[in-house]
Coordinates of C-alpha atoms in Angstrom, one line a residue:
X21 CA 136.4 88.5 179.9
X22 CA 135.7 92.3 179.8
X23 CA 135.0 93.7 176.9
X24 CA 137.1 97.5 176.4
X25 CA 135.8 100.0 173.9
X26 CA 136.8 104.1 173.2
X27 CA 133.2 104.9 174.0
X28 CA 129.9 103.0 175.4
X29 CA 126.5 104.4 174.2
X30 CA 123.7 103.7 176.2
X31 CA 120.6 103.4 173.8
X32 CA 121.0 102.7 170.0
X33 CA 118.2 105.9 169.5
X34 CA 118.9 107.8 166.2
X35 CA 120.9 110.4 168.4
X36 CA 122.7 107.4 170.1
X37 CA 123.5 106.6 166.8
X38 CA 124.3 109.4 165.0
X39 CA 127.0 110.1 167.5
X40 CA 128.4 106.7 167.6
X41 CA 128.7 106.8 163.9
X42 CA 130.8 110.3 164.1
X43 CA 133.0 108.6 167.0
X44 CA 134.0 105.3 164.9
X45 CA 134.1 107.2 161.7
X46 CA 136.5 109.3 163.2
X47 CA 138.8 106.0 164.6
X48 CA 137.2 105.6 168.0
X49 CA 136.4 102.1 169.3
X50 CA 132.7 102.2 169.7
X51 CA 129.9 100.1 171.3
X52 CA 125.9 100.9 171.0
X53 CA 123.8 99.0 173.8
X54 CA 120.7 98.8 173.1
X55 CA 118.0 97.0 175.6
X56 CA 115.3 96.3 172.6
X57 CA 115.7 93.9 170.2
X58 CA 116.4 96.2 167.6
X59 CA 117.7 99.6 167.2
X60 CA 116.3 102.9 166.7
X61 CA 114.5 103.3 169.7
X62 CA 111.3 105.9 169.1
X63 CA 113.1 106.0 165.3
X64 CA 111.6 102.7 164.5
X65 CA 109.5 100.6 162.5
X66 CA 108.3 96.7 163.0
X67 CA 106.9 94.4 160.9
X68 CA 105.9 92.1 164.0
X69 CA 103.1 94.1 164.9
X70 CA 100.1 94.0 162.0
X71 CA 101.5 91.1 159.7
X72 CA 101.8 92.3 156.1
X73 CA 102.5 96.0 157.1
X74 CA 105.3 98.0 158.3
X75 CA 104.4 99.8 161.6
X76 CA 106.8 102.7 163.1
X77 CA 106.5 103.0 166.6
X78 CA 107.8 106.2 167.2
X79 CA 108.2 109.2 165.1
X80 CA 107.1 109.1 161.9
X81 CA 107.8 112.5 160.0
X82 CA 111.1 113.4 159.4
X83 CA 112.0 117.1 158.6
X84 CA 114.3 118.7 160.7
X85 CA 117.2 116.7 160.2
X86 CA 117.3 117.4 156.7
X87 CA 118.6 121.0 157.2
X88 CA 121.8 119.3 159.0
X89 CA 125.0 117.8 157.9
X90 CA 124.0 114.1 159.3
X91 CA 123.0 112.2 156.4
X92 CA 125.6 113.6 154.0
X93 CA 128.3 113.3 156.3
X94 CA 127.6 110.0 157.1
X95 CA 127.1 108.8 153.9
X96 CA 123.7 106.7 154.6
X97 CA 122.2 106.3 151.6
X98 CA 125.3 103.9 150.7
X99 CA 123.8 101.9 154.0
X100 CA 120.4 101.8 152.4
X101 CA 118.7 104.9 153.6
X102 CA 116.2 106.5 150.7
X103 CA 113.9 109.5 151.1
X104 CA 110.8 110.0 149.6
X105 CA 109.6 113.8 149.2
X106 CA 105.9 114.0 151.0
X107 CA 104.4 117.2 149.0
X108 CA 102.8 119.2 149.9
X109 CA 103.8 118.8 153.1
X110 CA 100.7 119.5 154.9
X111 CA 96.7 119.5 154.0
X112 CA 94.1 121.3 156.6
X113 CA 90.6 120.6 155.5
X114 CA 88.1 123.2 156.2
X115 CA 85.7 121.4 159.2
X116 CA 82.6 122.4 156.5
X117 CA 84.2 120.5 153.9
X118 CA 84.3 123.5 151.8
X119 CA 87.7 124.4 150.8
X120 CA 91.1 123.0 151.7
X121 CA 94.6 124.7 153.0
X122 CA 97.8 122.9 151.2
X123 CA 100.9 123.7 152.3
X124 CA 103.5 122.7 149.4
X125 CA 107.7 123.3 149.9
X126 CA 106.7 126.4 147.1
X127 CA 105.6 129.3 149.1
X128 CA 103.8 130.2 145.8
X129 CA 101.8 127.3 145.7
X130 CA 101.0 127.8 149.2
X131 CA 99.8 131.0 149.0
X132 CA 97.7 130.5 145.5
X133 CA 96.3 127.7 148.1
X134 CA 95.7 129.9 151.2
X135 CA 94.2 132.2 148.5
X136 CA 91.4 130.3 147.6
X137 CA 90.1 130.5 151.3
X138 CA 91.1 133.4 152.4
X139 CA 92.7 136.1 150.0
X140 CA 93.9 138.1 152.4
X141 CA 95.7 135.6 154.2
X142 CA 98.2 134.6 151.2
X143 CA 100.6 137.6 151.4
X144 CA 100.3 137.4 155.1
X145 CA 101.7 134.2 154.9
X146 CA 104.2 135.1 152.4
X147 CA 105.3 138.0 154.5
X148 CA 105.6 135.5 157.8
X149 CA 107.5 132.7 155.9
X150 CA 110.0 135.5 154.7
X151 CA 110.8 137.3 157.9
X152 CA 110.8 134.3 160.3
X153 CA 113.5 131.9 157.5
X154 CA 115.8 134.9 158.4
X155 CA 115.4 134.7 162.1
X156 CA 115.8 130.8 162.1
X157 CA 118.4 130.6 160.0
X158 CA 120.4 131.6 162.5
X159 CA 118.6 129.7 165.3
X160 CA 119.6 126.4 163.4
X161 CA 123.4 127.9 163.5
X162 CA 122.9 127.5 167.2
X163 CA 121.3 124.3 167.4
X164 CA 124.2 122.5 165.4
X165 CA 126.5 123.3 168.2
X166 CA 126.5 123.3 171.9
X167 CA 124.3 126.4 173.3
X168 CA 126.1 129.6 174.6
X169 CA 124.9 132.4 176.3
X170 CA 126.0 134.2 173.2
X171 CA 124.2 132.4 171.0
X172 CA 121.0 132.4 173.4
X173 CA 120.8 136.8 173.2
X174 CA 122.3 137.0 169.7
X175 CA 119.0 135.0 167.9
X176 CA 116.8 135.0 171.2
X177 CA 116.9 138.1 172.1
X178 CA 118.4 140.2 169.5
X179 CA 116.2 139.3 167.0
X180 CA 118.6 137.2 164.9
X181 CA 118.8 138.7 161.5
X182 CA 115.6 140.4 161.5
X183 CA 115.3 144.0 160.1
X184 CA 113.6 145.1 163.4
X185 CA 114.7 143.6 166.5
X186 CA 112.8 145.2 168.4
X187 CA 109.5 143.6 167.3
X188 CA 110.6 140.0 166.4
X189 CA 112.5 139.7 170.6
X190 CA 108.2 140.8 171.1
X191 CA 106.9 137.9 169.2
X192 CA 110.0 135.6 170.3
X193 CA 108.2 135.6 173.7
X194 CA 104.7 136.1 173.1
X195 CA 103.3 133.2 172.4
X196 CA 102.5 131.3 169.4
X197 CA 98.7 131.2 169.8
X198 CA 98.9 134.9 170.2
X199 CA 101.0 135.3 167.3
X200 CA 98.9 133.4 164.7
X201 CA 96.4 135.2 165.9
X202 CA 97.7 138.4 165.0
X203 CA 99.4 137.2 162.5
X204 CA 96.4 135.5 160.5
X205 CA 92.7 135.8 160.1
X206 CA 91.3 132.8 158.5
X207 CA 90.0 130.5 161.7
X208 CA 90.5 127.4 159.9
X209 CA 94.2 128.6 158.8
X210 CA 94.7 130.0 162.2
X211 CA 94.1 126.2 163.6
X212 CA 96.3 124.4 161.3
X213 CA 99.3 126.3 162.1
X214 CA 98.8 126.6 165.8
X215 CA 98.1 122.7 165.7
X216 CA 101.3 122.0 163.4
X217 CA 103.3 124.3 166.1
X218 CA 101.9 122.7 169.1
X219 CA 103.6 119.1 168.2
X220 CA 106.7 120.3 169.6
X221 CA 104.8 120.3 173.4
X222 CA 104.4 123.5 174.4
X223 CA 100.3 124.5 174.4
X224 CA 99.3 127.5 172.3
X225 CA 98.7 129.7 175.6
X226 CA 103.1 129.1 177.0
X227 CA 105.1 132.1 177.1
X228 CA 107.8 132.5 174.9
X229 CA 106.5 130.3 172.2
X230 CA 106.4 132.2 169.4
X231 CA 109.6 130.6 167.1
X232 CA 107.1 127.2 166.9
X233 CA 104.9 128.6 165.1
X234 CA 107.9 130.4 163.3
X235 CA 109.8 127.5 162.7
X236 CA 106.8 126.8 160.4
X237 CA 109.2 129.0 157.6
X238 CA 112.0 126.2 157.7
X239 CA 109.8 123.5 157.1
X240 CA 109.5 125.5 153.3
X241 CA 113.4 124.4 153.1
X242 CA 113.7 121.0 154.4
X243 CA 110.2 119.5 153.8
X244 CA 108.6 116.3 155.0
X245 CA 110.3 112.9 154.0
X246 CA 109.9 109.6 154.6
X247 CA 112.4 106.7 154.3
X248 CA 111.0 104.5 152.2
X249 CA 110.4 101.2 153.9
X250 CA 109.2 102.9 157.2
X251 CA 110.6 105.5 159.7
X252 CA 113.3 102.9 161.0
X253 CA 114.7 103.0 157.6
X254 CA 116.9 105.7 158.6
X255 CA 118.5 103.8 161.9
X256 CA 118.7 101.2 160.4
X257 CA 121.4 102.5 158.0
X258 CA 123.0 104.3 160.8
X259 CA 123.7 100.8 162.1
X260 CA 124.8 99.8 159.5
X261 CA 127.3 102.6 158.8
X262 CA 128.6 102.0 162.2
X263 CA 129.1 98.5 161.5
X264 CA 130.9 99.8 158.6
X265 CA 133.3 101.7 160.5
X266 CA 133.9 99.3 162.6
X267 CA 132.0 100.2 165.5
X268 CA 129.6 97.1 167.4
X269 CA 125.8 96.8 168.4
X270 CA 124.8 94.8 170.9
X271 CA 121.2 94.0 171.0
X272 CA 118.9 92.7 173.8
X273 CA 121.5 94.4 176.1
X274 CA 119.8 96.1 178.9
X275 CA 121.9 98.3 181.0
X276 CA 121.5 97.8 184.8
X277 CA 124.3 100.0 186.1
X278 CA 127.0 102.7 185.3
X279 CA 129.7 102.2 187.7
X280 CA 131.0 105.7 189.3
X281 CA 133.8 105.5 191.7
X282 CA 135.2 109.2 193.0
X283 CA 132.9 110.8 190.2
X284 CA 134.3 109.0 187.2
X285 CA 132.7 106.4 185.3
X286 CA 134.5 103.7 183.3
X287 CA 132.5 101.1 182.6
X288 CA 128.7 99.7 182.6
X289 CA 127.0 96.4 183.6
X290 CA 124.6 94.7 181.8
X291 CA 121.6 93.6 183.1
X292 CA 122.6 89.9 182.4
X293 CA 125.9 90.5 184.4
X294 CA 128.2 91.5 181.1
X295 CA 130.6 94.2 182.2
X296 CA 131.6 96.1 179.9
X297 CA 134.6 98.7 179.9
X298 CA 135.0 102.3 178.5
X299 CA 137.4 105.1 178.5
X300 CA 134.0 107.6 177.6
X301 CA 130.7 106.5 178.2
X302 CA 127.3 108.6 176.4
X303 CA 123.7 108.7 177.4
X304 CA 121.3 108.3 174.5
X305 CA 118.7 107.9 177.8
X306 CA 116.4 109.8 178.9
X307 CA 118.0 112.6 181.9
X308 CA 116.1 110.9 184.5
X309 CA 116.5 107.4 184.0
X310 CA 120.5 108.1 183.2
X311 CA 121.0 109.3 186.6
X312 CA 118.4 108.2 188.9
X313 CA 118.1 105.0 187.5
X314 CA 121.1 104.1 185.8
X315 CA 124.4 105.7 188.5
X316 CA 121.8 106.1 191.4
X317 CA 121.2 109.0 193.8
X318 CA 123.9 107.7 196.2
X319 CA 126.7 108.1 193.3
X320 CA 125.2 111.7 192.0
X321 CA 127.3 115.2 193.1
X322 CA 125.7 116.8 196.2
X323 CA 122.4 118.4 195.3
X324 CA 122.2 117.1 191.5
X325 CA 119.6 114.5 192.1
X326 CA 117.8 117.2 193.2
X327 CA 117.9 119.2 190.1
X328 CA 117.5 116.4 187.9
X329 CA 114.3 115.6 189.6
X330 CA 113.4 119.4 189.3
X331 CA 113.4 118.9 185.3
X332 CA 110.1 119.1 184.3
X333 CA 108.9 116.0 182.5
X334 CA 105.2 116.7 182.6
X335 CA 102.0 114.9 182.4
X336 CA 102.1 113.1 178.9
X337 CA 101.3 114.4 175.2
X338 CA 99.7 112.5 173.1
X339 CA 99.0 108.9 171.5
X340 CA 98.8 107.8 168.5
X341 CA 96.6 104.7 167.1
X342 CA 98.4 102.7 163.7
X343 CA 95.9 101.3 161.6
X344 CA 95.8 98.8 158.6
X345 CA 93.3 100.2 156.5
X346 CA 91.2 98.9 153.1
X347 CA 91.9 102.8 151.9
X348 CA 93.3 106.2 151.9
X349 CA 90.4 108.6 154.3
X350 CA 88.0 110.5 151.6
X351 CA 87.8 114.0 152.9
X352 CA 84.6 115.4 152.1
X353 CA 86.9 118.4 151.1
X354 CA 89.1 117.1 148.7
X355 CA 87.3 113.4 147.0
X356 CA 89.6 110.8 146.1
X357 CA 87.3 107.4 146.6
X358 CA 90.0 106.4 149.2
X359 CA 92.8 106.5 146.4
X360 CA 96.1 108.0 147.0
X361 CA 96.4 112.1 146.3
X362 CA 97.9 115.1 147.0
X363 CA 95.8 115.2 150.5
X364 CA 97.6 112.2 151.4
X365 CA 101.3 112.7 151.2
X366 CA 102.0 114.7 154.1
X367 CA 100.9 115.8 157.8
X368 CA 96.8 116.2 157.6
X369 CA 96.2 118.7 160.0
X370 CA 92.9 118.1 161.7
X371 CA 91.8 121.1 163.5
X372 CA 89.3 123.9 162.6
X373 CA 90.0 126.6 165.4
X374 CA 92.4 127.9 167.8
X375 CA 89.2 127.9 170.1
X376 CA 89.1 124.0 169.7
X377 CA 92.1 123.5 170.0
X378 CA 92.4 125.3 173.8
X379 CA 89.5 123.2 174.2
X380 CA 91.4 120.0 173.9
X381 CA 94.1 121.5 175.9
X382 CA 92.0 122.5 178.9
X383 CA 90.7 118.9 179.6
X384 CA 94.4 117.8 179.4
X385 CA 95.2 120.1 182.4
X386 CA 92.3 119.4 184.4
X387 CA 93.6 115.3 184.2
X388 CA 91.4 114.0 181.2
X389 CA 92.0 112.7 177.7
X390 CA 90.6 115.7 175.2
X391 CA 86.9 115.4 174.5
X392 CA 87.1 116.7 171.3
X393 CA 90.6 115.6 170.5
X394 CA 93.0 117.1 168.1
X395 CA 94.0 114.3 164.9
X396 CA 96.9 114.4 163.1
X397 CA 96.5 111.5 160.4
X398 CA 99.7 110.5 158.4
X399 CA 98.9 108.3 155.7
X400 CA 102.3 107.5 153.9
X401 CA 101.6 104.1 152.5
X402 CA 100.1 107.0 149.4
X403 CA 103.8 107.9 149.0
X404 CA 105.8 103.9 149.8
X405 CA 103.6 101.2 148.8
X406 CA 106.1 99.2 150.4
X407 CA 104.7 99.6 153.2
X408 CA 101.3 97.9 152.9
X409 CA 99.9 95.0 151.1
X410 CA 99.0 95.9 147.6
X411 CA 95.7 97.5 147.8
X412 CA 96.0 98.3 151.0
X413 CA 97.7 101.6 153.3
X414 CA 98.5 102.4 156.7
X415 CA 97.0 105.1 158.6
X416 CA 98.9 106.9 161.9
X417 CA 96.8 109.2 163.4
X418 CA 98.4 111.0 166.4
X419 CA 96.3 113.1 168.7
X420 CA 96.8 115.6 171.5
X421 CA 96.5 115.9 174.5
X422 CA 96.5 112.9 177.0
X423 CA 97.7 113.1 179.8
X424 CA 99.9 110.1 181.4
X425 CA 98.2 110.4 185.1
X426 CA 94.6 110.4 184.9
X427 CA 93.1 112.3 187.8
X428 CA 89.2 110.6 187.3
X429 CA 91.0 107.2 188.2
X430 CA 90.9 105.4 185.5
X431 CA 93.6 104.0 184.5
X432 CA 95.3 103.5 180.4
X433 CA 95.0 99.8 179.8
X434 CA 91.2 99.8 180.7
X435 CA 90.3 103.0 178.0
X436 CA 93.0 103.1 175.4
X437 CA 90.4 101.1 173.2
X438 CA 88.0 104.0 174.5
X439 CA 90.3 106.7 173.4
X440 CA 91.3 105.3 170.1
X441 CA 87.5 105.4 169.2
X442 CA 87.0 109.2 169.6
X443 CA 90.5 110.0 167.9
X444 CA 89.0 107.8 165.1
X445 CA 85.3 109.7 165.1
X446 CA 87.1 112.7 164.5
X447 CA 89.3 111.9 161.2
X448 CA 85.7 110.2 160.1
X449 CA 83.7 113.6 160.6
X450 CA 85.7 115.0 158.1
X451 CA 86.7 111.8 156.0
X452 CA 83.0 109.7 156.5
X453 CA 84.8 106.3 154.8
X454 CA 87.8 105.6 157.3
X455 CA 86.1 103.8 160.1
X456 CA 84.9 101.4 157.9
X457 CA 88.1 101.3 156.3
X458 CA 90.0 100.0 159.1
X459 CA 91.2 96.0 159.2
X460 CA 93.6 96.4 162.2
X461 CA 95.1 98.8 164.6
X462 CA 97.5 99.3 167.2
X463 CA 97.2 101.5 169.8
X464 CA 99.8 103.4 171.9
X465 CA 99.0 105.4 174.5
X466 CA 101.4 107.5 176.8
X467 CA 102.1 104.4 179.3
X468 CA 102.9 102.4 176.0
X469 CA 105.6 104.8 175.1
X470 CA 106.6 104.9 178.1
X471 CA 107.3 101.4 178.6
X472 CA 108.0 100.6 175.6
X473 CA 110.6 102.6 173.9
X474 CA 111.5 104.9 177.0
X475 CA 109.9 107.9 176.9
X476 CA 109.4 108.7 180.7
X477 CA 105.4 109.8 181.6
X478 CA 105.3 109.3 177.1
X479 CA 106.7 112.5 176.7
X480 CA 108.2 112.1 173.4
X481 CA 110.2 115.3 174.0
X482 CA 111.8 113.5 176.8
X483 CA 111.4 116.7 179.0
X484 CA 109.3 119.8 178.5
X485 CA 110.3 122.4 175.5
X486 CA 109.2 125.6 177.7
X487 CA 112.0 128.3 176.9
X488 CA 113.8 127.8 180.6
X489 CA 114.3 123.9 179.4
X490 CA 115.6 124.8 176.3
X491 CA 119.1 125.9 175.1
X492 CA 121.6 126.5 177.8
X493 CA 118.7 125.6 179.8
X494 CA 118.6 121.6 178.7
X495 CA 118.1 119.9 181.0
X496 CA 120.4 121.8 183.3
X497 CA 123.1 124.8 182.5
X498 CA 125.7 122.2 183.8
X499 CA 124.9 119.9 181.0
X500 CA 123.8 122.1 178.1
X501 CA 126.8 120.8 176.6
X502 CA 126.8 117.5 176.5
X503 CA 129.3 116.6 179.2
X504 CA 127.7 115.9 183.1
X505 CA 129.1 116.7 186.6
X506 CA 130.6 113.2 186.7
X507 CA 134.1 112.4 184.9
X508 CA 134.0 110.8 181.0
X509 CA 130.4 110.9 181.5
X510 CA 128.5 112.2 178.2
X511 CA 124.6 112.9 178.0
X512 CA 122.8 112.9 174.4
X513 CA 119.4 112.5 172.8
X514 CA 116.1 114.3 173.2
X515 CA 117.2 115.8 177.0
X516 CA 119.7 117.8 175.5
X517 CA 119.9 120.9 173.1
X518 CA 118.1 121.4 170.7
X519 CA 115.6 119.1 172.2
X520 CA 113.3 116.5 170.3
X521 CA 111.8 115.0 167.1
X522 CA 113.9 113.8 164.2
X523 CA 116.5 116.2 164.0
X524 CA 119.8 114.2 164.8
X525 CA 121.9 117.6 165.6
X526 CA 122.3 116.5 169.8
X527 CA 124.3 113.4 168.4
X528 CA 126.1 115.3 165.8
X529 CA 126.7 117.8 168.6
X530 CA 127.8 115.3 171.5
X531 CA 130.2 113.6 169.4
X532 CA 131.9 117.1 168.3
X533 CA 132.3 117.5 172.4
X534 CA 133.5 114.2 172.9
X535 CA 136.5 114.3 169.7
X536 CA 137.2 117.5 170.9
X537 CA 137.8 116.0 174.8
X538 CA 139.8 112.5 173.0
X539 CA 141.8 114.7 170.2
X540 CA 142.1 118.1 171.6
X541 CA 140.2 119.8 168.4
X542 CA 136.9 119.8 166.4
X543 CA 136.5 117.6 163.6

């Protein structure tokens, strides 16, 4: 017997999710299919991995979505969901192990911080933090609804609500490596920033780059947070809340095929056979594997496979190695004896130059993991003991860059133990006790993310963030806004506007597009 729902969403991602849960809240019949064998997708956390310990396997800082509606709206801490502050929110050891950089939600604490390195950086800082919150308060405007042109050349290029225009459109396209460069002079606070700015893909050198290094302002509002109990925490409640309103998801449920017929879709089979029917149908997939994969070349518009395979996925981004460890790393800049403090709570940005950091990029381009990689170690076990055995932590540390195709030869499964060594060299020249520390790890590399939670070429962005893929732009003008060329065919998730990480705001989007197409006005 067919199965009939309101709306089908392909992929139980947080996005997936967050949209399904607007959808069913709002009265909607609502199905999540999800081809794992649990939900969240690269919002996720196992406890099947290194017994004893709770292992995400995707993202593992959450910050943007806290400056959107989604968890209020939604109600998710009665679903389980609790945050945990991580202040401060970043730590950049100096590579001489004299001095450290910590970057607390207070800007005053920050700067009496940056002080002690470099004085004349402090006010600098102050001054950027203040001018670029005004631009990007209105950039988030836009990203909580689908992109227009007006809103593209109101904050884009018009400067937002800065008090000269003129100069902020000039650093809106520069980009960001030249912009913390004239922007700061302290090396080592130069390569923290560029580093925390370069985890949204883009490298230091791209065009047009400047707001990720800006955006650093905003994270002064919404922080880093954790749920406790592992980055998962937070889809898991989303399930649950769906559940709640009486929404379904089905696990283990690999989609094969979404039927088109004249360029309207209306219903999806299952890779065991299950058909399953629906008046709307959303993509929390990735752009290509929705339409090449999924409906197929021969059922795509004239010309749109095309353009789809036009998108620019690029060569990988990084891996990221998750380690059981005996203790916390002891920076040589800031002792604890491997017990939890203030170094430990948030993102521990590893990187002592801009210089080093082009470095890394350069062997990425010319095919080869980084040489001298680029660590960013997250140690949140220091903040949610439950995530570890008592007495022991978990250690993340996520590098940059690695590139998916090698171009030497060699291929991932014969150097990813290679690779994981030198990541782990690095967080041990400036913390001398974590090698030793380390009882387990896991290792993903970009053909693990790839085949394991999606993430085409492991791209965690889905598709590149360069300023022509963003906005309007993502992943093509025709669907910037959620809906696609083919009839009750919806597109969400890290493809779309406003692009990756934990943010939430494509599925809070999608589902105001889709209420708007079932009840003729927003909700």
């Amino acid at each position: 017997m067919t199965k009939k729902y309101d709306v089908a969403v392909v992929g139980g991602g947080h996005n997936g999710l967050t949209c399904a849960c607007y959808l069913a809240k709002a009265g909607l019949k609502v199905i999540v299919l999800e081809r794992r064998h649990i939900v969240g997708g690269a919002v996720c956390t196992q406890e099947d991995i290194i017994e004893g310990y709770k292992i995400d396997v995707g993202s593992s800082a959450h910050i943007m979505i806290h400056l959107t509606p989604v968890i209020r709206d939604l109600e998710l801490e009665k679903f389980g969901l609790e945050y945990i502050d991580c202040d401060p929110f970043a730590f950049a050891p100096m590579p001489d192990g004299k001095g450290a950089i910590y970057f607390w939600k207070d800007i005053d604490k920050t700067c009496e911080s940056i002080a002690k390195v470099s004085p004349e950086d402090a006010e600098r800082y102050r001054k950027f933090v203040t001018e670029w919150e005004k631009v990007n308060e209105g950039v988030f405007d836009a990203f909580l609804k689908p992109p227009t042109a007006f809103n593209l050349v109101r904050h884009m290029v018009l400067g937002g609500k800065s008090k000269n225009p003129a100069d902020m459109v000039r650093k809106l396209m520069t980009s960001y490596g030249a912009l913390v460069r004239e922007t700061f002079k302290h090396e080592g606070l130069r390569g923290a920033m560029a580093w925390l700015a370069a985890q949204s893909g883009p490298p230091p050198t791209a065009m047009a780059s400047g707001d990720f290094l800006g955006w650093h302002s905003m994270i002064h509002k919404s922080g880093v947070k954790r749920p406790k109990g592992g980055s998962g925490m937070l889809t898991q409640a989303m399930a649950k809340c769906l559940e709640h309103h009486g929404g379904e998801v089905l696990l283990n449920a690999e989609v094969a095929r979404i039927e088109v017929e004249n360029n309207e879709t209306g219903a999806i089979i299952l890779a065991n056979g299950e058909r399953i029917e629906a008046k709307r149908i959303v993509s929390n997939a990735h752009v290509y594997t929705t339409f090449l994969k999924l409906i197929g070349v021969e059922n795509l518009p004239e010309g749109l496979a095309e353009r789809i395979e036009n998108v620019r996925i690029g060569n990988g981004f990084g891996m990221i190695i998750r380690c059981a460890v005996s203790g916390l790393p002891d920076y040589i800049a800031a002792p604890s004896g491997g017990k939890p403090a203030e170094c430990h709570r948030g993102l521990q940005l590893l990187c002592p130059s801009m210089e080093y950091l082009e470095r890394s990029y350069a062997d990425y381009l010319n095919g080869i993991p980084s040489r001298n990689p680029c660590p960013l170690p997250m140690s949140f076990s220091s903040v949610d003991p439950t995530l570890a055995p008592a007495g022991k932590h978990t250690l993340f540390i996520w590098g940059q860059y690695y590139p998916y195709e090698l171009a030497n030869g060699e291929r991932w499964e014969n150097i990813q133990e290679r690779e994981a060594d030198k990541l782990i060299d690095v967080v041990n020249s400036y913390a001398p006790n974590v090698k030793d520390s380390i009882i387990d790890r896991f290792i993903q590399t970009p053909l693990d993310l790839e085949q394991r939670i999606g993430l085409l070429r492991g791209n965690v962005m889905h598709v590149e963030m360069d300023f022509d893929q963003m906005f309007l732009f993502r992943p093509l003008p025709e669907m910037s806004a959620y809906k696609t060329p083919i009839k009750n065919l919806y597109l969400t998730g890290a493809s779309t506007h406003p692009g990756g990480g934990v943010f939430a705001a494509s599925g809070h989007n999608t589902a105001q597009v889709v209420l708007k197409d079932v009840k003729g006005s927003w909700f």
